[in-house]
Amino acid sequence: MGEVLALVDARLRTALGEPDARAAVTFLGADRIEVLRFIDGDVVRYATLGMSGQPMNDPKDLMADPVRGPRAELVLSVRTGPADTDKVLRPLAVLASSPQVEGVIVAPGASLDLGEPLWPGAPFSSVLVAEPGGLVADLELDELMDPVRFLPLLPMTPNEAAWKRVHGAQALQERWLTHGTDLRDPLRGSVTLD
C-alpha cells in the first residue's frame, strides 16, 4: 500500500505542483486519508491521497481481492474567493473512505452524497464523479494491478442531484455545458432544469 501511495503522491506533484497544505483524517475501520491542497492562480485543487492504497471491491464478492480491482483518488477544483472551501478537507476524506467503510465502487457517473454542505454555506451536498484523464493522467501500476484513476468531482446542488437521478449523469453534464455553467464557482446556483 505504501509503495502505491508514494507513486500516487509523486504523480499528483508532477501534475499539480507542490501542495501548499495537507491534512490527514482517519476513520474507524479505514486507512488514513490525506487531502492535499494545490493553488493554481485563482483555482484551488484538493486531491485525496490514500483511497488508492487498496483496490475497490464489489461488496457482493465473498473474498475481496487484495491486488486486483479499480483504484482511484478524488480531485475537486474550485475558484478561490468568498467561500471557505478549505473546510472541504474532512468531507473529501469521508468520500474517499467510502469504498472501505461502505463497500462502494466509486466510478465515473456516480453520485456521492454527504447529506451536508461540502463546506460552510455551500449550495452543494453531493458531487458527480466525472471522467478521469484530463487534469491528472492515470497512473499505471504493476501488471496485476489496475491503474490509479484520478476522478474529478463536480459539485451538485440538491436539485441537480435529483434531476441527475432521473435523467442520468450525461444529461446533467450536457445541461451544464449548454448553459455555460461555471462548475468551479463555489457559490453558483443550480443550472436551469426545465
Short mmCIF file of C-alpha atoms in Angstrom, two decimals:
data_model
loop_
_atom_site.label_atom_id
_atom_site.label_comp_id
_atom_site.label_asym_id
_atom_site.label_seq_id
_atom_site.Cartn_x
_atom_site.Cartn_y
_atom_site.Cartn_z
CA MET A 1 0.00 0.00 0.00
CA GLY A 2 2.76 2.45 0.94
CA GLU A 3 4.53 1.97 -2.38
CA VAL A 4 1.34 2.70 -4.34
CA LEU A 5 0.65 5.84 -2.31
CA ALA A 6 4.21 7.10 -2.80
CA LEU A 7 3.72 6.74 -6.58
CA VAL A 8 0.34 8.50 -6.37
CA ASP A 9 1.86 11.34 -4.34
CA ALA A 10 4.59 11.74 -6.96
CA ARG A 11 2.03 11.75 -9.81
CA LEU A 12 -0.04 14.45 -8.09
CA ARG A 13 3.07 16.61 -7.58
CA THR A 14 4.12 16.14 -11.21
CA ALA A 15 0.67 17.14 -12.49
CA LEU A 16 -0.31 19.84 -9.98
CA GLY A 17 2.94 21.09 -8.43
CA GLU A 18 3.87 21.14 -4.77
CA PRO A 19 0.93 21.12 -2.34
CA ASP A 20 0.80 24.16 -0.09
CA ALA A 21 -1.14 22.30 2.60
CA ARG A 22 -2.15 18.79 3.56
CA ALA A 23 -4.37 17.30 6.22
CA ALA A 24 -4.96 13.71 7.32
CA VAL A 25 -8.15 12.09 8.56
CA THR A 26 -8.57 8.58 9.93
CA PHE A 27 -11.95 6.90 10.35
CA LEU A 28 -12.59 3.84 12.48
CA GLY A 29 -12.12 0.74 10.33
CA ALA A 30 -10.50 2.61 7.43
CA ASP A 31 -7.00 3.55 6.34
CA ARG A 32 -5.74 7.10 6.77
CA ILE A 33 -6.81 9.54 4.03
CA GLU A 34 -4.83 12.68 3.30
CA VAL A 35 -6.17 15.67 1.40
CA LEU A 36 -3.61 17.82 -0.41
CA ARG A 37 -4.28 21.42 -1.46
CA PHE A 38 -2.76 22.91 -4.59
CA ILE A 39 -3.11 26.56 -5.61
CA ASP A 40 -3.11 27.32 -9.34
CA GLY A 41 -3.79 31.04 -9.90
CA ASP A 42 -7.41 31.66 -8.90
CA VAL A 43 -8.21 27.94 -8.67
CA VAL A 44 -7.61 25.72 -5.66
CA ARG A 45 -7.47 21.97 -6.17
CA TYR A 46 -7.99 19.41 -3.44
CA ALA A 47 -6.76 15.86 -4.09
CA THR A 48 -7.13 12.81 -1.88
CA LEU A 49 -4.23 10.51 -1.10
CA GLY A 50 -4.96 7.12 0.45
CA MET A 51 -8.08 5.90 -1.33
CA SER A 52 -5.97 4.04 -3.92
CA GLY A 53 -3.93 2.14 -1.32
CA GLN A 54 -6.36 -0.75 -1.69
CA PRO A 55 -8.44 -1.78 -4.69
CA MET A 56 -12.18 -1.19 -4.55
CA ASN A 57 -14.13 -4.45 -4.46
CA ASP A 58 -17.75 -5.28 -5.06
CA PRO A 59 -19.38 -5.79 -1.65
CA LYS A 60 -21.19 -8.85 -3.07
CA ASP A 61 -17.86 -10.65 -3.59
CA LEU A 62 -17.26 -13.17 -0.82
CA MET A 63 -13.48 -12.66 -0.90
CA ALA A 64 -12.03 -9.23 -1.57
CA ASP A 65 -9.05 -9.35 -3.95
CA PRO A 66 -6.14 -7.53 -2.26
CA VAL A 67 -4.42 -6.81 -5.62
CA ARG A 68 -6.96 -6.57 -8.46
CA GLY A 69 -9.77 -4.08 -8.67
CA PRO A 70 -10.25 -0.43 -9.55
CA ARG A 71 -8.16 2.16 -7.72
CA ALA A 72 -8.87 5.87 -7.58
CA GLU A 73 -8.23 9.20 -5.93
CA LEU A 74 -10.58 12.20 -5.96
CA VAL A 75 -9.82 15.72 -7.24
CA LEU A 76 -12.00 18.77 -6.60
CA SER A 77 -11.28 22.13 -8.29
CA VAL A 78 -12.95 25.39 -7.19
CA ARG A 79 -12.27 29.08 -7.58
CA THR A 80 -10.70 30.89 -4.67
CA GLY A 81 -12.67 33.74 -3.21
CA PRO A 82 -15.59 34.33 -0.90
CA ALA A 83 -16.28 30.72 0.13
CA ASP A 84 -14.32 28.96 2.88
CA THR A 85 -13.63 25.94 0.69
CA ASP A 86 -10.76 24.70 2.90
CA LYS A 87 -13.45 23.23 5.15
CA VAL A 88 -13.97 20.62 2.37
CA LEU A 89 -10.99 18.60 3.65
CA ARG A 90 -12.96 16.36 6.01
CA PRO A 91 -15.92 15.85 3.63
CA LEU A 92 -13.47 14.85 0.86
CA ALA A 93 -11.81 12.37 3.21
CA VAL A 94 -15.27 10.95 4.03
CA LEU A 95 -15.97 10.45 0.31
CA ALA A 96 -12.53 8.89 -0.26
CA SER A 97 -13.05 6.43 2.59
CA SER A 98 -16.47 5.29 1.32
CA PRO A 99 -15.06 2.26 -0.59
CA GLN A 100 -13.55 0.91 2.65
CA VAL A 101 -16.32 1.97 5.03
CA GLU A 102 -19.40 1.38 2.85
CA GLY A 103 -18.05 -1.07 0.28
CA VAL A 104 -18.91 1.09 -2.74
CA ILE A 105 -17.01 1.31 -6.00
CA VAL A 106 -16.51 4.94 -6.99
CA ALA A 107 -16.64 5.31 -10.78
CA PRO A 108 -17.45 7.98 -13.38
CA GLY A 109 -21.16 8.81 -13.49
CA ALA A 110 -21.70 8.01 -9.80
CA SER A 111 -23.15 10.45 -7.30
CA LEU A 112 -21.61 10.76 -3.85
CA ASP A 113 -23.83 12.43 -1.26
CA LEU A 114 -22.63 13.79 2.07
CA GLY A 115 -26.03 14.83 3.41
CA GLU A 116 -24.49 18.16 4.49
CA PRO A 117 -22.81 21.09 2.69
CA LEU A 118 -19.36 20.42 1.21
CA TRP A 119 -18.14 23.49 3.16
CA PRO A 120 -19.95 26.07 5.33
CA GLY A 121 -22.60 27.85 3.28
CA ALA A 122 -22.01 25.70 0.20
CA PRO A 123 -25.05 25.19 -2.04
CA PHE A 124 -23.79 21.63 -2.68
CA SER A 125 -24.11 18.49 -0.58
CA SER A 126 -23.20 15.97 -3.27
CA VAL A 127 -20.83 15.56 -6.19
CA LEU A 128 -20.91 13.94 -9.59
CA VAL A 129 -17.88 11.77 -10.36
CA ALA A 130 -16.58 12.79 -13.79
CA GLU A 131 -14.35 11.02 -16.32
CA PRO A 132 -10.64 10.94 -15.45
CA GLY A 133 -7.65 11.77 -17.61
CA GLY A 134 -7.93 15.49 -18.14
CA LEU A 135 -6.07 17.05 -15.22
CA VAL A 136 -4.05 14.12 -13.86
CA ALA A 137 -3.25 11.15 -16.11
CA ASP A 138 -3.93 7.60 -14.92
CA LEU A 139 -1.05 6.02 -13.02
CA GLU A 140 -0.09 2.59 -14.35
CA LEU A 141 0.97 0.09 -11.68
CA ASP A 142 2.41 -3.43 -11.77
CA GLU A 143 0.77 -5.69 -14.34
CA LEU A 144 -1.58 -7.41 -11.87
CA MET A 145 -2.89 -4.12 -10.50
CA ASP A 146 -5.42 -1.82 -12.12
CA PRO A 147 -4.16 1.73 -12.78
CA VAL A 148 -4.95 4.52 -10.33
CA ARG A 149 -7.51 6.89 -11.86
CA PHE A 150 -7.80 10.49 -10.67
CA LEU A 151 -11.52 11.19 -10.69
CA PRO A 152 -12.70 14.83 -10.90
CA LEU A 153 -15.61 15.74 -8.63
CA LEU A 154 -18.27 18.17 -9.87
CA PRO A 155 -20.35 19.71 -7.06
CA MET A 156 -24.14 19.34 -7.48
CA THR A 157 -26.95 21.31 -5.88
CA PRO A 158 -29.76 19.18 -4.38
CA ASN A 159 -31.97 20.00 -7.41
CA GLU A 160 -29.22 18.94 -9.83
CA ALA A 161 -28.64 15.72 -7.89
CA ALA A 162 -32.37 14.88 -8.02
CA TRP A 163 -32.51 15.71 -11.74
CA LYS A 164 -29.42 13.53 -12.36
CA ARG A 165 -31.09 10.55 -10.63
CA VAL A 166 -33.95 10.77 -13.16
CA HIS A 167 -32.10 11.77 -16.34
CA GLY A 168 -28.57 10.45 -15.79
CA ALA A 169 -25.08 11.89 -15.46
CA GLN A 170 -24.57 12.51 -19.17
CA ALA A 171 -27.77 14.55 -19.45
CA LEU A 172 -26.77 16.72 -16.48
CA GLN A 173 -23.30 17.33 -17.89
CA GLU A 174 -24.83 18.31 -21.25
CA ARG A 175 -27.17 20.75 -19.48
CA TRP A 176 -24.22 22.32 -17.64
CA LEU A 177 -22.36 22.65 -20.95
CA THR A 178 -25.37 24.09 -22.81
CA HIS A 179 -25.91 26.75 -20.14
CA GLY A 180 -22.19 27.58 -19.76
CA THR A 181 -22.22 26.63 -16.07
CA ASP A 182 -19.01 27.52 -14.23
CA LEU A 183 -18.55 24.29 -12.26
CA ARG A 184 -15.65 25.82 -10.34
CA ASP A 185 -17.79 28.61 -8.88
CA PRO A 186 -18.10 27.73 -5.16
CA LEU A 187 -21.30 29.76 -4.78
CA ARG A 188 -23.08 29.04 -8.08
CA GLY A 189 -26.77 28.31 -8.20
CA SER A 190 -28.47 25.37 -9.83
CA VAL A 191 -28.49 25.17 -13.60
CA THR A 192 -31.90 25.64 -15.29
CA LEU A 193 -33.69 22.28 -15.06
CA ASP A 194 -36.87 22.62 -17.15
#
